[in-house]
């Protein structure tokens, strides 16, 4: 059913422990295990989900393109902040849990909402598997686990299930883990990002544009490597129903978190570029470790950065596990996902968390069984594509509000500013699709088409339920 005018509030889920939503879209009360997020935790959720394990590999990944990759960082940052502003404006209108799903469904109807929910759900659980497998590489620095395939697999599964258990314990504990992990991981990151500037040597930078081809091509190529690292700007919007004063705090947390993450990315990469010789950085498997060793000498940097990476990825898995259940929960409330996804306990959609961690675990086992990293890398690129589906639908919802002429949906004073920001966000999402590559788009479309069958089943059952 296509929603028009005011947006109806979803009916409370069975077994929910939170009270009915307040006018701002957040729960009216807390329980002992369920607690609404304030601005600091909502900001930590955004930053923690954007800055996962990718930051520890990014400098080496983009070094082959030269320092022109910093231009790609700048372009991506502008696009990500524009997208963050769009999410903030949309959350002001509709601060319910679900983010892009809610915005797409309110503007374009059930099918668009379902596509947003389905694509975002795929993004979250595949990303969780990617993070867990990548984290094993850092764990191996501290505790040898990579010597045997099944030992590494067990370690990856453990890294997935620990954050899931924190989610099962309730949103109170999710917020606590997210805040602590975000603070802890920023200590070593800021050490390199800020401290590295004092050890900066321009001779280490290498060429501005290395290799053949045009400068624009180099920017696009390096941007394709960086795209996955910027996923997560929608985190606060997706969990808006658990954020206090969501109309005000979701937008602020999204912009502050995205800006903070971008600064850490830019400063960290620039510092590593300036402290590690370019020819060494191109072949580095632990660029931040090399930077710390170059700054202070010795070999303790590898241990410190490995520990920071584990903390970072655990916090990222914690946040993504919550988000992976929130969108199906919102869709289940509207009859677009199986009703079992709409059950909440201690403020958390526990069935959604359970299904997500099981799917991510199966993908992890499959990855280790295949013995090939190429299939997994393709799936990681698929998440870049699938994430752009809800991004583009949310941006299109903002375009719809701006051009529809509905006075209750548009602030005339900010119309021009919103139009410019939305245009940048739309161009950014299309660039994300292009950067994912042909193979990823092909695989991603197959995932989306599978979702159409699920939607047909759910849509066919709704009249009977009514």
Short mmCIF file of C-alpha atoms in Angstrom, two decimals:
data_model
loop_
_atom_site.label_atom_id
_atom_site.label_comp_id
_atom_site.label_asym_id
_atom_site.label_seq_id
_atom_site.Cartn_x
_atom_site.Cartn_y
_atom_site.Cartn_z
CA UNK A 1 0.00 0.00 0.00
CA UNK A 2 1.38 3.38 -1.00
CA UNK A 3 1.60 5.72 1.98
CA UNK A 4 0.57 9.33 1.54
CA UNK A 5 0.22 12.22 3.92
CA UNK A 6 1.13 11.31 7.47
CA UNK A 7 3.10 8.15 8.09
CA UNK A 8 1.32 5.57 10.26
CA UNK A 9 3.23 4.20 13.20
CA UNK A 10 3.95 0.48 13.10
CA UNK A 11 2.07 -1.75 15.48
CA UNK A 12 4.11 -2.98 18.43
CA UNK A 13 5.77 -6.33 17.83
CA UNK A 14 4.88 -9.40 19.83
CA UNK A 15 7.11 -9.93 22.86
CA UNK A 16 8.45 -6.39 22.54
CA UNK A 17 9.78 -4.95 25.75
CA UNK A 18 9.73 -1.33 24.66
CA UNK A 19 6.73 0.92 25.04
CA UNK A 20 4.85 2.58 22.21
CA UNK A 21 6.87 5.08 20.16
CA UNK A 22 6.98 8.65 21.29
CA UNK A 23 6.09 11.50 18.89
CA UNK A 24 9.74 11.86 17.93
CA UNK A 25 9.78 8.29 16.78
CA UNK A 26 11.82 6.89 19.65
CA UNK A 27 10.56 4.43 22.24
CA UNK A 28 8.61 6.00 25.06
CA UNK A 29 10.41 4.17 27.81
CA UNK A 30 13.30 1.93 28.73
CA UNK A 31 13.56 -1.45 30.34
CA UNK A 32 16.43 -2.81 32.40
CA UNK A 33 18.09 -4.29 29.29
CA UNK A 34 16.71 -1.88 26.69
CA UNK A 35 18.00 1.68 26.61
CA UNK A 36 17.68 4.39 23.99
CA UNK A 37 20.88 5.76 22.48
CA UNK A 38 21.87 9.36 23.07
CA UNK A 39 23.88 11.51 20.66
CA UNK A 40 27.31 10.18 21.79
CA UNK A 41 26.37 6.50 21.32
CA UNK A 42 24.54 7.20 18.04
CA UNK A 43 27.64 9.01 16.78
CA UNK A 44 29.83 6.12 17.94
CA UNK A 45 27.54 3.72 16.07
CA UNK A 46 28.07 5.67 12.83
CA UNK A 47 31.82 6.05 13.26
CA UNK A 48 32.25 2.48 14.50
CA UNK A 49 30.40 1.04 11.50
CA UNK A 50 32.22 3.20 8.94
CA UNK A 51 35.66 2.59 10.47
CA UNK A 52 35.97 -1.16 10.67
CA UNK A 53 39.06 -3.08 9.68
CA UNK A 54 39.52 -1.36 6.33
CA UNK A 55 41.41 1.59 7.79
CA UNK A 56 44.31 -0.69 8.70
CA UNK A 57 44.78 -1.81 5.08
CA UNK A 58 43.72 1.25 3.08
CA UNK A 59 47.11 3.03 2.77
CA UNK A 60 48.75 -0.03 1.22
CA UNK A 61 45.70 -0.76 -0.96
CA UNK A 62 45.73 2.65 -2.65
CA UNK A 63 49.51 3.23 -2.63
CA UNK A 64 49.98 1.68 -6.13
CA UNK A 65 47.92 4.55 -7.59
CA UNK A 66 50.17 7.20 -6.01
CA UNK A 67 49.18 10.12 -3.83
CA UNK A 68 46.42 10.95 -6.32
CA UNK A 69 44.40 8.47 -4.25
CA UNK A 70 44.09 11.23 -1.64
CA UNK A 71 41.99 13.10 -4.23
CA UNK A 72 39.69 10.07 -4.38
CA UNK A 73 39.45 10.23 -0.59
CA UNK A 74 38.36 13.85 -0.85
CA UNK A 75 35.71 13.15 -3.48
CA UNK A 76 34.35 10.19 -1.53
CA UNK A 77 34.25 12.26 1.65
CA UNK A 78 32.18 15.01 0.00
CA UNK A 79 29.75 12.41 -1.35
CA UNK A 80 29.51 10.57 1.97
CA UNK A 81 28.79 13.78 3.91
CA UNK A 82 26.15 14.78 1.34
CA UNK A 83 24.54 11.37 1.80
CA UNK A 84 24.74 11.83 5.58
CA UNK A 85 22.92 15.18 5.30
CA UNK A 86 20.20 13.55 3.19
CA UNK A 87 19.70 10.83 5.82
CA UNK A 88 19.52 13.51 8.50
CA UNK A 89 16.80 15.42 6.65
CA UNK A 90 14.83 12.24 5.98
CA UNK A 91 15.07 11.22 9.64
CA UNK A 92 13.62 14.59 10.65
CA UNK A 93 10.49 13.73 8.68
CA UNK A 94 10.25 10.10 9.71
CA UNK A 95 12.36 8.98 12.70
CA UNK A 96 11.23 5.36 12.77
CA UNK A 97 13.55 2.34 12.85
CA UNK A 98 14.45 1.13 9.35
CA UNK A 99 16.17 4.09 7.71
CA UNK A 100 16.25 3.75 3.89
CA UNK A 101 13.49 1.12 4.00
CA UNK A 102 11.11 3.51 5.76
CA UNK A 103 11.96 6.43 3.46
CA UNK A 104 11.61 4.39 0.25
CA UNK A 105 8.32 2.79 1.31
CA UNK A 106 6.78 6.08 2.43
CA UNK A 107 7.66 7.77 -0.86
CA UNK A 108 7.20 4.98 -3.44
CA UNK A 109 5.24 2.15 -1.86
CA UNK A 110 5.75 -1.39 -0.64
CA UNK A 111 7.87 -2.78 -3.46
CA UNK A 112 10.50 -0.03 -3.27
CA UNK A 113 10.57 -0.39 0.50
CA UNK A 114 11.06 -4.13 0.23
CA UNK A 115 13.93 -3.75 -2.26
CA UNK A 116 15.65 -1.32 0.10
CA UNK A 117 15.21 -3.69 3.05
CA UNK A 118 16.26 -6.78 1.11
CA UNK A 119 19.38 -5.19 -0.42
CA UNK A 120 20.44 -3.67 2.90
CA UNK A 121 19.95 -6.96 4.71
CA UNK A 122 22.21 -8.74 2.19
CA UNK A 123 24.81 -6.01 2.66
CA UNK A 124 24.90 -6.42 6.43
CA UNK A 125 25.33 -10.16 6.76
CA UNK A 126 27.82 -10.50 3.91
CA UNK A 127 29.80 -7.60 5.42
CA UNK A 128 29.82 -9.37 8.79
CA UNK A 129 31.37 -12.45 7.20
CA UNK A 130 33.95 -10.27 5.45
CA UNK A 131 34.91 -8.49 8.67
CA UNK A 132 35.24 -11.72 10.65
CA UNK A 133 37.49 -13.40 8.08
CA UNK A 134 39.64 -10.28 7.79
CA UNK A 135 39.92 -10.04 11.59
CA UNK A 136 41.45 -13.51 11.75
CA UNK A 137 44.52 -12.15 9.95
CA UNK A 138 45.10 -9.66 12.78
CA UNK A 139 44.32 -12.26 15.45
CA UNK A 140 47.04 -14.43 13.95
CA UNK A 141 49.62 -11.79 14.90
CA UNK A 142 48.67 -12.24 18.56
CA UNK A 143 47.64 -15.92 18.64
CA UNK A 144 48.68 -18.24 15.78
CA UNK A 145 45.42 -19.47 14.22
CA UNK A 146 46.09 -19.34 10.49
CA UNK A 147 48.27 -22.44 10.49
CA UNK A 148 45.26 -24.68 10.04
CA UNK A 149 42.20 -23.87 7.94
CA UNK A 150 39.62 -25.07 10.46
CA UNK A 151 41.33 -23.31 13.37
CA UNK A 152 41.08 -20.06 11.43
CA UNK A 153 37.44 -20.84 10.59
CA UNK A 154 36.61 -21.43 14.25
CA UNK A 155 38.28 -18.13 15.17
CA UNK A 156 36.22 -16.29 12.53
CA UNK A 157 33.00 -17.87 13.81
CA UNK A 158 33.89 -16.89 17.39
CA UNK A 159 34.48 -13.29 16.30
CA UNK A 160 30.98 -13.25 14.77
CA UNK A 161 29.11 -14.86 17.64
CA UNK A 162 30.57 -12.75 20.47
CA UNK A 163 28.96 -9.51 19.14
CA UNK A 164 25.77 -11.48 18.46
CA UNK A 165 25.65 -12.52 22.12
CA UNK A 166 26.07 -8.87 23.12
CA UNK A 167 23.05 -8.07 20.94
CA UNK A 168 21.01 -10.87 22.49
CA UNK A 169 21.75 -9.32 25.90
CA UNK A 170 19.91 -6.12 24.89
CA UNK A 171 20.45 -2.67 23.38
CA UNK A 172 21.87 -1.43 26.67
CA UNK A 173 24.89 -3.70 26.18
CA UNK A 174 25.11 -3.05 22.43
CA UNK A 175 25.50 0.67 23.10
CA UNK A 176 28.09 0.07 25.82
CA UNK A 177 30.22 -2.22 23.63
CA UNK A 178 29.96 0.21 20.71
CA UNK A 179 31.03 3.24 22.76
CA UNK A 180 33.95 1.47 24.45
CA UNK A 181 35.26 -0.16 21.24
CA UNK A 182 35.04 3.13 19.33
CA UNK A 183 37.01 4.98 22.02
CA UNK A 184 39.65 2.25 22.32
CA UNK A 185 40.31 1.89 18.63
CA UNK A 186 40.76 5.63 18.16
CA UNK A 187 43.78 5.73 20.47
CA UNK A 188 46.17 3.94 18.09
CA UNK A 189 44.50 5.41 15.01
CA UNK A 190 44.95 8.96 16.28
CA UNK A 191 48.50 8.10 17.35
CA UNK A 192 49.38 7.42 13.72
CA UNK A 193 47.04 10.01 12.16
CA UNK A 194 48.26 12.90 14.32
CA UNK A 195 51.64 11.68 15.60
CA UNK A 196 52.70 10.63 12.12
CA UNK A 197 52.52 14.23 10.95
CA UNK A 198 55.49 15.04 13.23
CA UNK A 199 57.56 12.31 11.54
CA UNK A 200 56.34 13.21 8.05
CA UNK A 201 58.97 12.99 5.29
CA UNK A 202 57.87 14.23 1.83
CA UNK A 203 60.47 11.95 0.19
CA UNK A 204 58.38 8.93 1.25
CA UNK A 205 55.33 10.02 -0.74
CA UNK A 206 56.39 8.65 -4.10
CA UNK A 207 54.87 9.86 -7.39
CA UNK A 208 51.56 11.75 -7.49
CA UNK A 209 50.18 9.61 -10.33
CA UNK A 210 51.86 6.24 -10.73
CA UNK A 211 51.23 4.05 -13.75
CA UNK A 212 49.68 4.82 -17.10
CA UNK A 213 46.23 6.11 -17.94
CA UNK A 214 44.47 9.35 -17.17
CA UNK A 215 44.32 11.06 -13.80
CA UNK A 216 40.53 10.71 -13.74
CA UNK A 217 40.89 6.98 -14.34
CA UNK A 218 43.36 6.71 -11.47
CA UNK A 219 40.97 8.57 -9.14
CA UNK A 220 38.08 6.28 -10.12
CA UNK A 221 40.21 3.14 -9.77
CA UNK A 222 41.47 4.07 -6.31
CA UNK A 223 37.97 5.14 -5.32
CA UNK A 224 36.69 1.66 -6.19
CA UNK A 225 39.08 0.25 -3.59
CA UNK A 226 37.91 2.76 -0.99
CA UNK A 227 34.15 2.43 -1.50
CA UNK A 228 33.58 -0.44 0.93
CA UNK A 229 35.26 1.56 3.70
CA UNK A 230 32.60 4.28 3.58
CA UNK A 231 29.59 2.01 4.04
CA UNK A 232 27.80 2.73 7.32
CA UNK A 233 26.77 6.38 6.97
CA UNK A 234 23.15 5.24 7.35
CA UNK A 235 23.73 3.55 10.74
CA UNK A 236 21.95 6.07 12.97
CA UNK A 237 19.03 6.39 10.54
CA UNK A 238 18.51 2.62 10.45
CA UNK A 239 18.39 2.51 14.27
CA UNK A 240 16.41 5.77 14.61
CA UNK A 241 13.74 4.09 16.74
CA UNK A 242 16.36 3.42 19.43
CA UNK A 243 17.78 6.97 19.38
CA UNK A 244 16.58 9.56 21.88
CA UNK A 245 15.06 12.65 20.23
CA UNK A 246 15.64 11.00 16.85
CA UNK A 247 14.45 13.95 14.76
CA UNK A 248 17.31 16.02 16.14
CA UNK A 249 20.00 13.49 17.00
CA UNK A 250 19.98 11.17 13.97
CA UNK A 251 21.03 13.92 11.58
CA UNK A 252 23.66 15.28 13.95
CA UNK A 253 25.10 11.85 14.74
CA UNK A 254 25.23 10.95 11.04
CA UNK A 255 27.06 14.10 9.97
CA UNK A 256 29.42 14.18 13.00
CA UNK A 257 30.19 10.47 12.70
CA UNK A 258 30.81 10.59 8.95
CA UNK A 259 32.98 13.70 9.21
CA UNK A 260 34.99 12.22 12.07
CA UNK A 261 35.54 8.96 10.20
CA UNK A 262 36.60 10.85 7.07
CA UNK A 263 39.16 12.89 9.02
CA UNK A 264 40.64 9.73 10.53
CA UNK A 265 40.82 8.14 7.07
CA UNK A 266 42.47 11.15 5.44
CA UNK A 267 44.94 11.94 8.24
CA UNK A 268 45.79 8.28 8.83
CA UNK A 269 46.49 7.58 5.16
CA UNK A 270 48.48 10.80 4.72
CA UNK A 271 50.60 10.03 7.80
CA UNK A 272 51.35 6.48 6.63
CA UNK A 273 52.24 7.83 3.17
CA UNK A 274 54.69 10.23 4.80
CA UNK A 275 56.31 7.81 7.28
CA UNK A 276 56.66 4.62 5.21
CA UNK A 277 58.74 4.64 2.02
CA UNK A 278 56.50 4.30 -1.04
CA UNK A 279 58.24 1.24 -2.51
CA UNK A 280 57.85 -0.54 0.83
CA UNK A 281 54.27 0.59 1.37
CA UNK A 282 53.10 -0.85 -1.95
CA UNK A 283 53.99 -4.35 -0.70
CA UNK A 284 53.05 -3.87 2.96
CA UNK A 285 50.53 -6.19 4.63
CA UNK A 286 50.38 -4.08 7.82
CA UNK A 287 50.92 -0.43 6.85
CA UNK A 288 49.99 1.03 10.24
CA UNK A 289 52.40 -1.36 11.95
CA UNK A 290 55.13 -0.23 9.58
CA UNK A 291 54.28 3.40 10.29
CA UNK A 292 54.52 2.93 14.07
CA UNK A 293 57.80 1.05 13.69
CA UNK A 294 59.16 3.86 11.49
CA UNK A 295 58.06 6.48 14.03
CA UNK A 296 59.36 4.86 17.23
CA UNK A 297 61.56 1.97 16.13
CA UNK A 298 61.32 -1.62 17.29
CA UNK A 299 58.73 -4.19 16.27
CA UNK A 300 56.01 -3.68 18.86
CA UNK A 301 53.87 -1.76 16.37
CA UNK A 302 52.59 -4.96 14.78
CA UNK A 303 51.20 -6.16 18.11
CA UNK A 304 49.62 -2.81 18.97
CA UNK A 305 47.97 -2.36 15.59
CA UNK A 306 46.78 -5.97 15.50
CA UNK A 307 45.08 -5.45 18.86
CA UNK A 308 43.57 -2.17 17.66
CA UNK A 309 42.30 -3.88 14.52
CA UNK A 310 40.62 -6.60 16.57
CA UNK A 311 38.94 -4.03 18.81
CA UNK A 312 37.89 -2.05 15.74
CA UNK A 313 36.42 -5.05 13.94
CA UNK A 314 34.66 -6.39 17.03
CA UNK A 315 33.00 -3.02 17.55
CA UNK A 316 32.11 -2.87 13.87
CA UNK A 317 30.62 -6.38 13.99
CA UNK A 318 28.67 -5.37 17.09
CA UNK A 319 27.09 -2.41 15.35
CA UNK A 320 26.47 -4.18 12.02
CA UNK A 321 24.83 -7.11 13.82
CA UNK A 322 22.28 -4.73 15.34
CA UNK A 323 21.69 -2.98 12.02
CA UNK A 324 21.29 -6.31 10.23
CA UNK A 325 18.20 -7.02 12.33
CA UNK A 326 16.66 -3.54 12.37
CA UNK A 327 15.65 -3.27 8.70
CA UNK A 328 13.99 -6.73 8.51
CA UNK A 329 12.25 -5.85 11.80
CA UNK A 330 10.77 -2.69 10.29
CA UNK A 331 9.77 -4.57 7.12
CA UNK A 332 8.19 -7.37 9.16
CA UNK A 333 6.04 -4.82 10.98
CA UNK A 334 4.56 -3.89 7.59
CA UNK A 335 4.10 -7.48 6.42
CA UNK A 336 6.93 -7.33 3.87
CA UNK A 337 9.25 -9.72 5.73
CA UNK A 338 8.24 -12.91 7.61
CA UNK A 339 6.49 -12.01 10.87
CA UNK A 340 9.12 -13.83 12.94
CA UNK A 341 11.59 -11.00 12.14
CA UNK A 342 9.29 -8.61 14.00
CA UNK A 343 9.85 -10.16 17.42
CA UNK A 344 11.82 -8.15 19.93
CA UNK A 345 13.37 -9.05 23.24
CA UNK A 346 15.22 -6.58 25.45
CA UNK A 347 14.91 -4.00 22.71
CA UNK A 348 16.65 -6.19 20.07
CA UNK A 349 15.03 -8.08 17.14
CA UNK A 350 16.57 -11.35 18.32
CA UNK A 351 15.32 -13.53 15.45
CA UNK A 352 16.84 -11.13 12.93
CA UNK A 353 20.14 -11.20 14.81
CA UNK A 354 20.07 -14.99 14.95
CA UNK A 355 19.26 -15.50 11.27
CA UNK A 356 21.90 -12.97 10.25
CA UNK A 357 24.71 -14.51 12.30
CA UNK A 358 23.79 -18.00 11.04
CA UNK A 359 23.89 -16.86 7.38
CA UNK A 360 27.18 -15.04 7.93
CA UNK A 361 28.58 -18.14 9.65
CA UNK A 362 27.55 -20.38 6.74
CA UNK A 363 29.20 -17.98 4.30
CA UNK A 364 32.35 -17.98 6.44
CA UNK A 365 32.51 -21.78 6.52
CA UNK A 366 31.91 -21.86 2.78
CA UNK A 367 34.76 -19.40 2.23
CA UNK A 368 37.25 -21.47 4.22
CA UNK A 369 36.03 -24.71 2.61
CA UNK A 370 36.55 -23.35 -0.90
CA UNK A 371 40.12 -22.38 -0.05
CA UNK A 372 39.89 -19.42 -2.43
CA UNK A 373 39.81 -15.76 -1.51
CA UNK A 374 38.63 -14.59 -4.93
CA UNK A 375 35.04 -15.70 -4.43
CA UNK A 376 34.93 -13.92 -1.11
CA UNK A 377 36.42 -10.74 -2.56
CA UNK A 378 33.69 -10.76 -5.19
CA UNK A 379 31.06 -11.02 -2.45
CA UNK A 380 32.64 -8.06 -0.65
CA UNK A 381 32.28 -6.01 -3.84
CA UNK A 382 28.68 -7.23 -4.06
CA UNK A 383 28.03 -5.52 -0.71
CA UNK A 384 29.25 -2.27 -2.24
CA UNK A 385 26.63 -2.65 -4.97
CA UNK A 386 23.79 -3.89 -2.76
CA UNK A 387 24.36 -0.99 -0.35
CA UNK A 388 23.82 1.50 -3.16
CA UNK A 389 20.27 0.21 -3.72
CA UNK A 390 18.90 1.55 -0.41
CA UNK A 391 21.19 4.60 -0.71
CA UNK A 392 19.77 5.47 -4.12
CA UNK A 393 16.17 4.80 -3.07
CA UNK A 394 16.58 7.00 0.01
CA UNK A 395 18.11 9.77 -2.09
CA UNK A 396 15.29 9.38 -4.61
CA UNK A 397 12.80 9.76 -1.75
CA UNK A 398 14.42 13.07 -0.86
CA UNK A 399 14.22 14.15 -4.53
CA UNK A 400 10.56 13.14 -4.52
CA UNK A 401 9.83 15.33 -1.49
CA UNK A 402 11.71 18.28 -2.97
CA UNK A 403 9.89 18.26 -6.32
CA UNK A 404 6.45 17.05 -5.21
CA UNK A 405 5.46 20.47 -3.88
CA UNK A 406 4.02 19.06 -0.66
CA UNK A 407 4.43 21.88 1.83
CA UNK A 408 4.40 19.62 4.85
CA UNK A 409 7.42 17.71 3.50
CA UNK A 410 9.66 20.57 2.33
CA UNK A 411 11.29 23.41 4.23
CA UNK A 412 11.16 26.25 1.67
CA UNK A 413 13.96 28.17 3.39
CA UNK A 414 16.35 25.25 2.94
CA UNK A 415 15.03 24.13 -0.44
CA UNK A 416 18.04 25.23 -2.52
CA UNK A 417 20.56 23.82 -0.06
CA UNK A 418 18.71 20.51 0.16
CA UNK A 419 18.46 20.31 -3.64
CA UNK A 420 22.24 20.78 -4.07
CA UNK A 421 23.09 18.29 -1.32
CA UNK A 422 20.65 15.74 -2.74
CA UNK A 423 22.11 16.10 -6.25
CA UNK A 424 25.60 15.41 -4.88
CA UNK A 425 24.34 12.41 -2.92
CA UNK A 426 22.59 11.01 -6.01
CA UNK A 427 25.76 11.35 -8.11
CA UNK A 428 27.74 9.72 -5.30
CA UNK A 429 25.49 6.65 -5.17
CA UNK A 430 25.66 6.20 -8.96
CA UNK A 431 29.45 6.41 -8.73
CA UNK A 432 29.36 3.70 -6.07
CA UNK A 433 27.55 1.42 -8.52
CA UNK A 434 30.14 2.09 -11.22
CA UNK A 435 33.01 1.51 -8.80
CA UNK A 436 31.69 -1.90 -7.74
CA UNK A 437 32.55 -3.35 -11.15
CA UNK A 438 30.68 -5.50 -13.67
CA UNK A 439 31.06 -8.79 -11.78
CA UNK A 440 29.74 -7.33 -8.54
CA UNK A 441 26.77 -5.69 -10.26
CA UNK A 442 25.98 -9.00 -12.00
CA UNK A 443 26.07 -10.94 -8.73
CA UNK A 444 24.19 -8.21 -6.90
CA UNK A 445 21.37 -8.19 -9.45
CA UNK A 446 20.96 -11.94 -8.95
CA UNK A 447 20.59 -11.33 -5.20
CA UNK A 448 17.97 -8.64 -5.90
CA UNK A 449 16.04 -10.87 -8.30
CA UNK A 450 15.91 -13.60 -5.64
CA UNK A 451 14.34 -10.99 -3.38
CA UNK A 452 11.58 -10.36 -5.92
CA UNK A 453 10.43 -13.97 -5.48
CA UNK A 454 10.35 -13.48 -1.70
CA UNK A 455 8.34 -10.29 -2.15
CA UNK A 456 5.84 -12.11 -4.39
CA UNK A 457 5.28 -14.73 -1.68
CA UNK A 458 4.89 -12.13 1.09
CA UNK A 459 2.58 -9.95 -1.02
CA UNK A 460 0.45 -12.95 -1.90
CA UNK A 461 0.03 -13.91 1.75
CA UNK A 462 -0.88 -10.43 3.00
CA UNK A 463 -4.53 -10.38 1.79
CA UNK A 464 -5.11 -13.76 3.48
CA UNK A 465 -3.67 -12.45 6.72
CA UNK A 466 -5.92 -9.38 6.48
#
